[in-house]
């Protein structure tokens, strides 16, 4: 192993260590370390995106349009699929292993020296802000990690605009058990005097926007999707939000450039089709995501024989997700093949638990399971993003980002 990859592995080891790899919402710790770094976040122009589902797609669309328009664009997203470096990109190019490890250790050592106990996501967020500022990016497309109000990305004081995507019940143990409570947390990214783009006209958004003297822009979902490279029925709303943000902040970008950006959007494993394996991979990891996946499958592949491989975290509403996917096949003349996968994550739901709530026959996917990707089945891998890289390797699929 060379020095660079060794440093990268050491950085990953630090990020995933017991003391760092957990969630602790709040802005105090990240604010302290960024202050020591010279507050790079205050020197950046950010489009800030929050929501339950769709925020990653909105960020990918925005980034691609801005890049097509000639703007040096930073993109911060989570989670990653194969490598941490995917989360921090400039003009579509991930931060290098060498720079990633250098920044991670710089931030971590500075925090430790000043008795600031940062989490994994806080370290990554501080790294991102400093890296983008050091490289003089024109615009940062900034995806929240969890919630909004107390998410580490929300340390920014101003933004070019906020974007709030579809909100649904998810992470209820941290964000609240009603749509209104969760929407309130997402609305925390609305800044004083800065516009906010929404698709769902909820009262809480108006209250928060009014309190901040912020213009609230409710977009129309009736947009032309013909140039968008991303598939899935749910992308219409995501595209509408992204176009609303562009029209608000960068009205000078012509439609011809926007169309080029749309044609070049890359957002791996969101209803992504791989012809060689007749396979769709979709990181639908909560009931709303699974519902959107089901709607897209019904629209684009209504008559296909299907084979599902599903796995999820045990803190998700797996009962609801499994029933959304499979309840229609009860007492049906046709049932799909269903495999459940218990992946290597501390919070992975076991196949046995998933089988217990599944209304149709299913089996566990194990190391010895062999799947023929050349038969007539449409294969669908769906569920947690955390299992995708592991499954690709286990099934010997020649797939990369």
Tab-separated table of C-alpha atoms in Angstrom:
chain	number	residue	atom	x	y	z
A	1	UNK	CA	0.000	0.000	0.000
A	2	UNK	CA	1.459	3.384	-0.984
A	3	UNK	CA	1.732	6.368	1.353
A	4	UNK	CA	-1.299	8.194	-0.111
A	5	UNK	CA	-3.699	5.252	0.111
A	6	UNK	CA	-2.364	4.449	3.575
A	7	UNK	CA	-3.096	8.009	4.673
A	8	UNK	CA	-6.559	7.771	3.169
A	9	UNK	CA	-7.240	4.518	5.011
A	10	UNK	CA	-6.017	6.102	8.227
A	11	UNK	CA	-8.349	9.049	7.664
A	12	UNK	CA	-11.267	6.678	7.112
A	13	UNK	CA	-10.272	4.797	10.240
A	14	UNK	CA	-10.407	8.034	12.205
A	15	UNK	CA	-13.810	9.000	10.784
A	16	UNK	CA	-15.344	5.595	11.511
A	17	UNK	CA	-13.831	5.187	14.971
A	18	UNK	CA	-16.172	4.690	17.923
A	19	UNK	CA	-15.653	8.221	19.226
A	20	UNK	CA	-16.483	9.889	15.889
A	21	UNK	CA	-18.971	7.652	14.055
A	22	UNK	CA	-22.234	8.800	15.562
A	23	UNK	CA	-24.830	11.532	15.113
A	24	UNK	CA	-24.964	14.496	17.498
A	25	UNK	CA	-26.952	17.405	16.138
A	26	UNK	CA	-25.949	20.960	17.055
A	27	UNK	CA	-23.907	23.888	15.768
A	28	UNK	CA	-21.672	24.665	18.744
A	29	UNK	CA	-18.842	22.245	17.980
A	30	UNK	CA	-18.683	22.882	14.215
A	31	UNK	CA	-18.841	26.655	14.849
A	32	UNK	CA	-15.870	26.488	17.215
A	33	UNK	CA	-13.604	24.579	14.839
A	34	UNK	CA	-14.588	26.700	11.829
A	35	UNK	CA	-13.782	29.824	13.837
A	36	UNK	CA	-10.299	28.406	14.435
A	37	UNK	CA	-10.032	27.779	10.676
A	38	UNK	CA	-10.894	31.397	9.882
A	39	UNK	CA	-14.603	30.788	9.148
A	40	UNK	CA	-14.208	29.700	5.512
A	41	UNK	CA	-17.969	29.092	5.274
A	42	UNK	CA	-18.626	32.835	5.492
A	43	UNK	CA	-16.637	33.431	2.300
A	44	UNK	CA	-18.642	31.006	0.165
A	45	UNK	CA	-21.792	31.405	-1.934
A	46	UNK	CA	-24.069	28.494	-1.090
A	47	UNK	CA	-27.299	27.024	-2.383
A	48	UNK	CA	-28.516	25.053	0.621
A	49	UNK	CA	-30.766	22.007	0.097
A	50	UNK	CA	-32.754	20.112	2.733
A	51	UNK	CA	-35.606	17.597	2.617
A	52	UNK	CA	-36.505	13.974	3.273
A	53	UNK	CA	-36.244	12.681	-0.289
A	54	UNK	CA	-34.871	14.183	-3.482
A	55	UNK	CA	-32.264	16.536	-2.071
A	56	UNK	CA	-29.389	14.573	-3.588
A	57	UNK	CA	-31.011	14.665	-7.022
A	58	UNK	CA	-31.690	18.402	-6.725
A	59	UNK	CA	-28.053	18.974	-5.788
A	60	UNK	CA	-26.826	16.892	-8.732
A	61	UNK	CA	-29.046	18.816	-11.164
A	62	UNK	CA	-27.974	22.195	-9.774
A	63	UNK	CA	-24.308	21.284	-9.877
A	64	UNK	CA	-24.503	20.094	-13.480
A	65	UNK	CA	-26.291	23.255	-14.673
A	66	UNK	CA	-23.844	25.548	-12.875
A	67	UNK	CA	-20.899	23.624	-14.313
A	68	UNK	CA	-22.370	23.927	-17.825
A	69	UNK	CA	-22.680	27.668	-17.198
A	70	UNK	CA	-18.947	27.886	-16.546
A	71	UNK	CA	-19.093	28.353	-12.788
A	72	UNK	CA	-16.543	26.662	-10.568
A	73	UNK	CA	-18.917	24.543	-8.542
A	74	UNK	CA	-18.428	22.771	-5.230
A	75	UNK	CA	-20.775	19.893	-4.408
A	76	UNK	CA	-21.220	18.431	-0.929
A	77	UNK	CA	-23.463	15.371	-0.574
A	78	UNK	CA	-23.941	12.279	1.573
A	79	UNK	CA	-23.758	9.396	1.982
A	80	UNK	CA	-21.077	8.026	-0.314
A	81	UNK	CA	-21.302	4.706	-2.152
A	82	UNK	CA	-17.721	3.545	-2.605
A	83	UNK	CA	-15.430	6.214	-1.101
A	84	UNK	CA	-15.683	9.177	1.234
A	85	UNK	CA	-14.106	11.380	-1.427
A	86	UNK	CA	-17.333	11.183	-3.472
A	87	UNK	CA	-18.942	13.542	-0.963
A	88	UNK	CA	-16.711	16.538	-1.746
A	89	UNK	CA	-16.375	17.491	-5.414
A	90	UNK	CA	-15.315	20.476	-7.486
A	91	UNK	CA	-16.650	20.564	-11.042
A	92	UNK	CA	-17.634	16.923	-10.765
A	93	UNK	CA	-14.171	15.759	-9.640
A	94	UNK	CA	-13.901	14.255	-6.144
A	95	UNK	CA	-11.289	15.541	-3.750
A	96	UNK	CA	-8.103	13.462	-4.072
A	97	UNK	CA	-7.218	10.818	-1.497
A	98	UNK	CA	-4.143	12.833	-0.539
A	99	UNK	CA	-5.977	16.112	-0.031
A	100	UNK	CA	-8.851	14.385	1.735
A	101	UNK	CA	-6.596	12.745	4.307
A	102	UNK	CA	-4.558	15.934	4.797
A	103	UNK	CA	-7.642	18.043	5.474
A	104	UNK	CA	-9.232	15.399	7.725
A	105	UNK	CA	-6.153	15.195	9.933
A	106	UNK	CA	-5.715	18.983	9.965
A	107	UNK	CA	-9.287	19.503	11.170
A	108	UNK	CA	-9.177	16.606	13.641
A	109	UNK	CA	-5.868	17.636	15.190
A	110	UNK	CA	-7.029	21.245	15.527
A	111	UNK	CA	-10.249	20.091	17.204
A	112	UNK	CA	-8.432	17.730	19.575
A	113	UNK	CA	-5.922	20.427	20.501
A	114	UNK	CA	-8.794	22.691	21.518
A	115	UNK	CA	-10.893	19.969	23.218
A	116	UNK	CA	-13.626	20.049	20.567
A	117	UNK	CA	-15.220	16.614	20.208
A	118	UNK	CA	-16.300	16.508	16.544
A	119	UNK	CA	-18.417	13.789	14.955
A	120	UNK	CA	-17.630	12.192	11.598
A	121	UNK	CA	-20.072	14.460	9.735
A	122	UNK	CA	-18.791	17.577	11.483
A	123	UNK	CA	-15.211	16.755	10.478
A	124	UNK	CA	-16.301	16.198	6.872
A	125	UNK	CA	-18.297	19.435	6.851
A	126	UNK	CA	-15.370	21.465	8.179
A	127	UNK	CA	-13.092	19.803	5.612
A	128	UNK	CA	-15.556	20.675	2.848
A	129	UNK	CA	-15.864	24.350	3.777
A	130	UNK	CA	-12.092	24.803	4.018
A	131	UNK	CA	-11.360	22.857	0.832
A	132	UNK	CA	-13.909	24.809	-1.224
A	133	UNK	CA	-12.701	28.133	0.146
A	134	UNK	CA	-9.032	27.243	-0.428
A	135	UNK	CA	-9.928	26.434	-4.050
A	136	UNK	CA	-11.975	29.604	-4.618
A	137	UNK	CA	-15.144	27.949	-5.864
A	138	UNK	CA	-17.819	30.260	-7.265
A	139	UNK	CA	-20.851	28.401	-5.903
A	140	UNK	CA	-21.309	25.619	-3.353
A	141	UNK	CA	-24.272	23.268	-3.717
A	142	UNK	CA	-24.731	22.168	-0.135
A	143	UNK	CA	-26.812	19.164	0.935
A	144	UNK	CA	-27.822	18.852	4.574
A	145	UNK	CA	-26.941	15.631	6.330
A	146	UNK	CA	-29.881	15.256	8.720
A	147	UNK	CA	-32.720	17.683	9.321
A	148	UNK	CA	-31.646	21.264	8.771
A	149	UNK	CA	-31.940	23.525	11.788
A	150	UNK	CA	-29.177	21.812	13.793
A	151	UNK	CA	-27.374	20.139	10.893
A	152	UNK	CA	-23.655	20.973	10.715
A	153	UNK	CA	-24.059	22.514	7.253
A	154	UNK	CA	-26.426	25.107	8.734
A	155	UNK	CA	-23.533	26.996	10.287
A	156	UNK	CA	-23.662	29.305	7.250
A	157	UNK	CA	-25.188	32.702	8.051
A	158	UNK	CA	-26.467	33.550	4.548
A	159	UNK	CA	-27.079	31.676	1.307
A	160	UNK	CA	-27.936	32.396	-2.290
A	161	UNK	CA	-31.158	30.520	-1.671
A	162	UNK	CA	-32.585	27.614	0.273
A	163	UNK	CA	-34.324	24.658	-1.356
A	164	UNK	CA	-36.613	22.308	0.588
A	165	UNK	CA	-37.573	19.080	-1.177
A	166	UNK	CA	-40.368	16.648	-0.336
A	167	UNK	CA	-40.801	16.075	3.403
A	168	UNK	CA	-42.003	12.816	4.906
A	169	UNK	CA	-41.749	10.809	8.125
A	170	UNK	CA	-38.120	9.740	8.507
A	171	UNK	CA	-35.605	10.006	11.360
A	172	UNK	CA	-38.608	10.621	13.613
A	173	UNK	CA	-36.533	9.808	16.704
A	174	UNK	CA	-34.479	12.950	16.032
A	175	UNK	CA	-36.700	15.252	13.981
A	176	UNK	CA	-40.198	14.627	15.337
A	177	UNK	CA	-43.097	12.302	14.637
A	178	UNK	CA	-45.266	14.602	12.491
A	179	UNK	CA	-44.817	16.195	9.085
A	180	UNK	CA	-45.117	19.652	10.655
A	181	UNK	CA	-42.353	18.968	13.190
A	182	UNK	CA	-40.029	17.569	10.518
A	183	UNK	CA	-40.825	20.443	8.138
A	184	UNK	CA	-39.973	22.893	10.929
A	185	UNK	CA	-36.531	21.307	11.240
A	186	UNK	CA	-36.001	21.485	7.463
A	187	UNK	CA	-37.150	25.123	7.461
A	188	UNK	CA	-34.218	25.903	9.737
A	189	UNK	CA	-32.081	26.474	6.628
A	190	UNK	CA	-34.187	29.523	5.634
A	191	UNK	CA	-31.948	32.568	6.158
A	192	UNK	CA	-32.787	36.209	6.782
A	193	UNK	CA	-33.487	37.984	3.513
A	194	UNK	CA	-32.577	34.940	1.425
A	195	UNK	CA	-35.148	33.334	-0.925
A	196	UNK	CA	-36.427	29.801	-0.357
A	197	UNK	CA	-37.716	27.447	-3.070
A	198	UNK	CA	-40.367	24.888	-2.101
A	199	UNK	CA	-42.718	22.459	-3.830
A	200	UNK	CA	-44.992	21.828	-0.847
A	201	UNK	CA	-46.843	24.911	0.364
A	202	UNK	CA	-46.826	24.144	4.099
A	203	UNK	CA	-47.854	26.767	6.655
A	204	UNK	CA	-44.678	26.263	8.666
A	205	UNK	CA	-42.530	27.376	5.735
A	206	UNK	CA	-44.527	30.606	5.427
A	207	UNK	CA	-44.190	31.291	9.161
A	208	UNK	CA	-40.425	30.780	9.158
A	209	UNK	CA	-39.971	32.719	5.899
A	210	UNK	CA	-42.037	35.637	7.213
A	211	UNK	CA	-40.035	35.683	10.435
A	212	UNK	CA	-36.849	35.940	8.375
A	213	UNK	CA	-38.198	38.409	5.780
A	214	UNK	CA	-37.434	35.763	3.169
A	215	UNK	CA	-39.175	35.413	-0.161
A	216	UNK	CA	-40.931	32.052	-0.405
A	217	UNK	CA	-41.216	30.711	-3.945
A	218	UNK	CA	-43.602	27.801	-4.593
A	219	UNK	CA	-42.609	26.147	-7.860
A	220	UNK	CA	-44.772	24.621	-10.549
A	221	UNK	CA	-44.172	20.915	-11.086
A	222	UNK	CA	-45.214	21.144	-14.726
A	223	UNK	CA	-41.768	21.268	-16.345
A	224	UNK	CA	-40.196	19.759	-19.457
A	225	UNK	CA	-38.197	16.671	-18.463
A	226	UNK	CA	-37.087	15.746	-21.977
A	227	UNK	CA	-33.475	16.866	-21.480
A	228	UNK	CA	-32.986	15.391	-17.997
A	229	UNK	CA	-30.719	12.343	-17.955
A	230	UNK	CA	-32.141	11.077	-14.640
A	231	UNK	CA	-35.045	8.633	-14.827
A	232	UNK	CA	-37.895	8.083	-12.382
A	233	UNK	CA	-41.305	9.696	-12.092
A	234	UNK	CA	-40.243	11.497	-8.915
A	235	UNK	CA	-37.572	13.498	-10.766
A	236	UNK	CA	-40.165	15.933	-12.104
A	237	UNK	CA	-40.508	17.623	-8.727
A	238	UNK	CA	-36.749	17.572	-8.131
A	239	UNK	CA	-36.142	19.148	-11.538
A	240	UNK	CA	-38.767	21.813	-10.836
A	241	UNK	CA	-37.052	22.754	-7.579
A	242	UNK	CA	-33.618	22.936	-9.184
A	243	UNK	CA	-34.890	25.066	-12.071
A	244	UNK	CA	-36.676	27.323	-9.585
A	245	UNK	CA	-33.394	27.904	-7.772
A	246	UNK	CA	-31.497	28.611	-11.008
A	247	UNK	CA	-34.153	31.038	-12.245
A	248	UNK	CA	-34.121	32.821	-8.884
A	249	UNK	CA	-30.371	33.116	-8.364
A	250	UNK	CA	-28.942	32.935	-11.884
A	251	UNK	CA	-31.668	34.210	-14.246
A	252	UNK	CA	-28.998	35.064	-16.812
A	253	UNK	CA	-28.229	31.396	-17.568
A	254	UNK	CA	-29.939	30.678	-20.913
A	255	UNK	CA	-32.161	27.662	-21.542
A	256	UNK	CA	-29.646	26.237	-24.027
A	257	UNK	CA	-27.014	26.008	-21.266
A	258	UNK	CA	-29.544	24.645	-18.780
A	259	UNK	CA	-30.473	21.885	-21.245
A	260	UNK	CA	-26.802	20.927	-21.632
A	261	UNK	CA	-26.527	20.722	-17.861
A	262	UNK	CA	-29.625	18.528	-17.644
A	263	UNK	CA	-28.301	16.135	-20.266
A	264	UNK	CA	-25.080	15.712	-18.285
A	265	UNK	CA	-26.515	15.148	-14.804
A	266	UNK	CA	-24.939	12.200	-13.004
A	267	UNK	CA	-26.459	10.905	-9.791
A	268	UNK	CA	-25.570	7.237	-9.278
A	269	UNK	CA	-28.034	4.618	-8.104
A	270	UNK	CA	-31.223	6.646	-8.261
A	271	UNK	CA	-33.426	4.495	-10.483
A	272	UNK	CA	-30.296	3.849	-12.549
A	273	UNK	CA	-30.525	1.149	-15.211
A	274	UNK	CA	-27.625	-1.137	-16.164
A	275	UNK	CA	-28.345	-2.817	-19.473
A	276	UNK	CA	-25.690	-5.557	-19.171
A	277	UNK	CA	-27.485	-6.974	-16.138
A	278	UNK	CA	-31.064	-5.848	-16.875
A	279	UNK	CA	-30.727	-4.231	-13.475
A	280	UNK	CA	-32.076	-1.144	-11.717
A	281	UNK	CA	-30.326	0.116	-8.599
A	282	UNK	CA	-32.207	2.609	-6.470
A	283	UNK	CA	-31.207	3.810	-3.011
A	284	UNK	CA	-34.822	4.032	-1.878
A	285	UNK	CA	-34.320	3.753	1.871
A	286	UNK	CA	-37.589	4.964	3.408
A	287	UNK	CA	-41.325	4.514	2.661
A	288	UNK	CA	-41.559	7.622	0.497
A	289	UNK	CA	-38.557	6.532	-1.557
A	290	UNK	CA	-39.963	3.034	-1.951
A	291	UNK	CA	-43.327	4.468	-3.034
A	292	UNK	CA	-41.563	6.548	-5.702
A	293	UNK	CA	-39.603	3.511	-6.850
A	294	UNK	CA	-42.806	1.457	-7.094
A	295	UNK	CA	-44.516	4.168	-9.138
A	296	UNK	CA	-41.574	4.313	-11.549
A	297	UNK	CA	-41.467	0.523	-11.927
A	298	UNK	CA	-45.213	0.451	-12.627
A	299	UNK	CA	-44.865	3.165	-15.250
A	300	UNK	CA	-41.732	2.033	-17.079
A	301	UNK	CA	-41.791	-1.754	-16.541
A	302	UNK	CA	-45.443	-2.753	-15.933
A	303	UNK	CA	-45.208	-6.150	-17.636
A	304	UNK	CA	-41.708	-7.235	-16.617
A	305	UNK	CA	-41.084	-10.267	-14.438
A	306	UNK	CA	-39.219	-8.858	-11.456
A	307	UNK	CA	-36.549	-9.998	-9.026
A	308	UNK	CA	-36.003	-7.821	-5.954
A	309	UNK	CA	-32.965	-7.648	-3.684
A	310	UNK	CA	-33.790	-5.505	-0.670
A	311	UNK	CA	-32.027	-4.505	2.534
A	312	UNK	CA	-32.394	-1.612	4.943
A	313	UNK	CA	-31.442	-0.234	8.327
A	314	UNK	CA	-33.462	-1.514	11.276
A	315	UNK	CA	-34.384	2.014	12.410
A	316	UNK	CA	-36.369	2.526	9.185
A	317	UNK	CA	-40.037	1.587	8.762
A	318	UNK	CA	-39.144	-1.689	7.067
A	319	UNK	CA	-42.621	-3.150	7.586
A	320	UNK	CA	-44.189	-0.361	5.569
A	321	UNK	CA	-41.497	-0.482	2.870
A	322	UNK	CA	-41.810	-4.235	2.363
A	323	UNK	CA	-45.593	-4.010	2.132
A	324	UNK	CA	-45.463	-1.129	-0.338
A	325	UNK	CA	-43.295	-3.283	-2.590
A	326	UNK	CA	-45.044	-6.624	-2.266
A	327	UNK	CA	-48.586	-6.450	-0.866
A	328	UNK	CA	-50.167	-6.217	-4.320
A	329	UNK	CA	-48.862	-9.697	-5.125
A	330	UNK	CA	-50.842	-11.407	-2.358
A	331	UNK	CA	-53.378	-13.745	-4.013
A	332	UNK	CA	-51.975	-12.734	-7.383
A	333	UNK	CA	-51.324	-15.064	-10.301
A	334	UNK	CA	-47.777	-13.788	-10.354
A	335	UNK	CA	-45.259	-13.194	-7.581
A	336	UNK	CA	-41.768	-11.755	-8.048
A	337	UNK	CA	-38.604	-13.325	-6.707
A	338	UNK	CA	-37.685	-11.632	-3.441
A	339	UNK	CA	-34.285	-11.731	-1.736
A	340	UNK	CA	-33.514	-9.979	1.554
A	341	UNK	CA	-29.951	-9.012	2.382
A	342	UNK	CA	-28.383	-8.521	5.808
A	343	UNK	CA	-25.410	-6.300	5.018
A	344	UNK	CA	-22.360	-5.502	7.138
A	345	UNK	CA	-23.563	-2.468	9.061
A	346	UNK	CA	-24.208	-2.244	12.785
A	347	UNK	CA	-27.775	-1.097	12.145
A	348	UNK	CA	-28.582	-3.449	9.267
A	349	UNK	CA	-31.938	-5.206	9.560
A	350	UNK	CA	-31.651	-8.992	9.473
A	351	UNK	CA	-33.120	-10.971	6.607
A	352	UNK	CA	-35.140	-13.003	9.107
A	353	UNK	CA	-36.937	-9.900	10.402
A	354	UNK	CA	-37.682	-8.725	6.853
A	355	UNK	CA	-39.008	-12.159	5.900
A	356	UNK	CA	-41.369	-12.121	8.880
A	357	UNK	CA	-43.123	-8.976	7.622
A	358	UNK	CA	-43.082	-9.891	3.940
A	359	UNK	CA	-46.558	-10.871	2.673
A	360	UNK	CA	-45.188	-13.158	-0.067
A	361	UNK	CA	-42.510	-15.902	-0.162
A	362	UNK	CA	-38.925	-14.698	0.111
A	363	UNK	CA	-35.405	-15.996	0.743
A	364	UNK	CA	-32.245	-14.632	2.262
A	365	UNK	CA	-29.400	-13.564	-0.034
A	366	UNK	CA	-26.198	-15.149	1.279
A	367	UNK	CA	-22.618	-15.567	0.115
A	368	UNK	CA	-23.606	-18.767	-1.657
A	369	UNK	CA	-26.615	-17.323	-3.487
A	370	UNK	CA	-26.221	-17.355	-7.254
A	371	UNK	CA	-28.319	-15.056	-9.431
A	372	UNK	CA	-28.539	-15.301	-13.194
A	373	UNK	CA	-28.630	-11.738	-14.486
A	374	UNK	CA	-29.065	-12.972	-18.048
A	375	UNK	CA	-32.503	-14.494	-17.664
A	376	UNK	CA	-35.717	-12.637	-18.459
A	377	UNK	CA	-36.162	-11.059	-15.055
A	378	UNK	CA	-35.854	-7.335	-14.415
A	379	UNK	CA	-33.513	-7.184	-11.423
A	380	UNK	CA	-34.038	-4.481	-8.812
A	381	UNK	CA	-31.582	-3.733	-6.013
A	382	UNK	CA	-33.174	-1.282	-3.610
A	383	UNK	CA	-32.948	-0.064	-0.041
A	384	UNK	CA	-30.061	1.337	1.930
A	385	UNK	CA	-27.212	3.149	0.201
A	386	UNK	CA	-24.918	1.506	2.742
A	387	UNK	CA	-25.360	-1.934	1.148
A	388	UNK	CA	-24.946	-1.058	-2.546
A	389	UNK	CA	-21.156	-1.226	-2.804
A	390	UNK	CA	-21.109	-4.420	-0.737
A	391	UNK	CA	-23.745	-6.072	-2.946
A	392	UNK	CA	-22.019	-5.048	-6.173
A	393	UNK	CA	-18.861	-6.752	-4.944
A	394	UNK	CA	-20.623	-9.856	-3.630
A	395	UNK	CA	-22.596	-10.360	-6.859
A	396	UNK	CA	-19.480	-9.775	-9.002
A	397	UNK	CA	-21.108	-6.951	-10.942
A	398	UNK	CA	-18.823	-4.794	-13.072
A	399	UNK	CA	-20.395	-1.516	-11.967
A	400	UNK	CA	-18.764	1.714	-10.851
A	401	UNK	CA	-19.726	5.360	-10.555
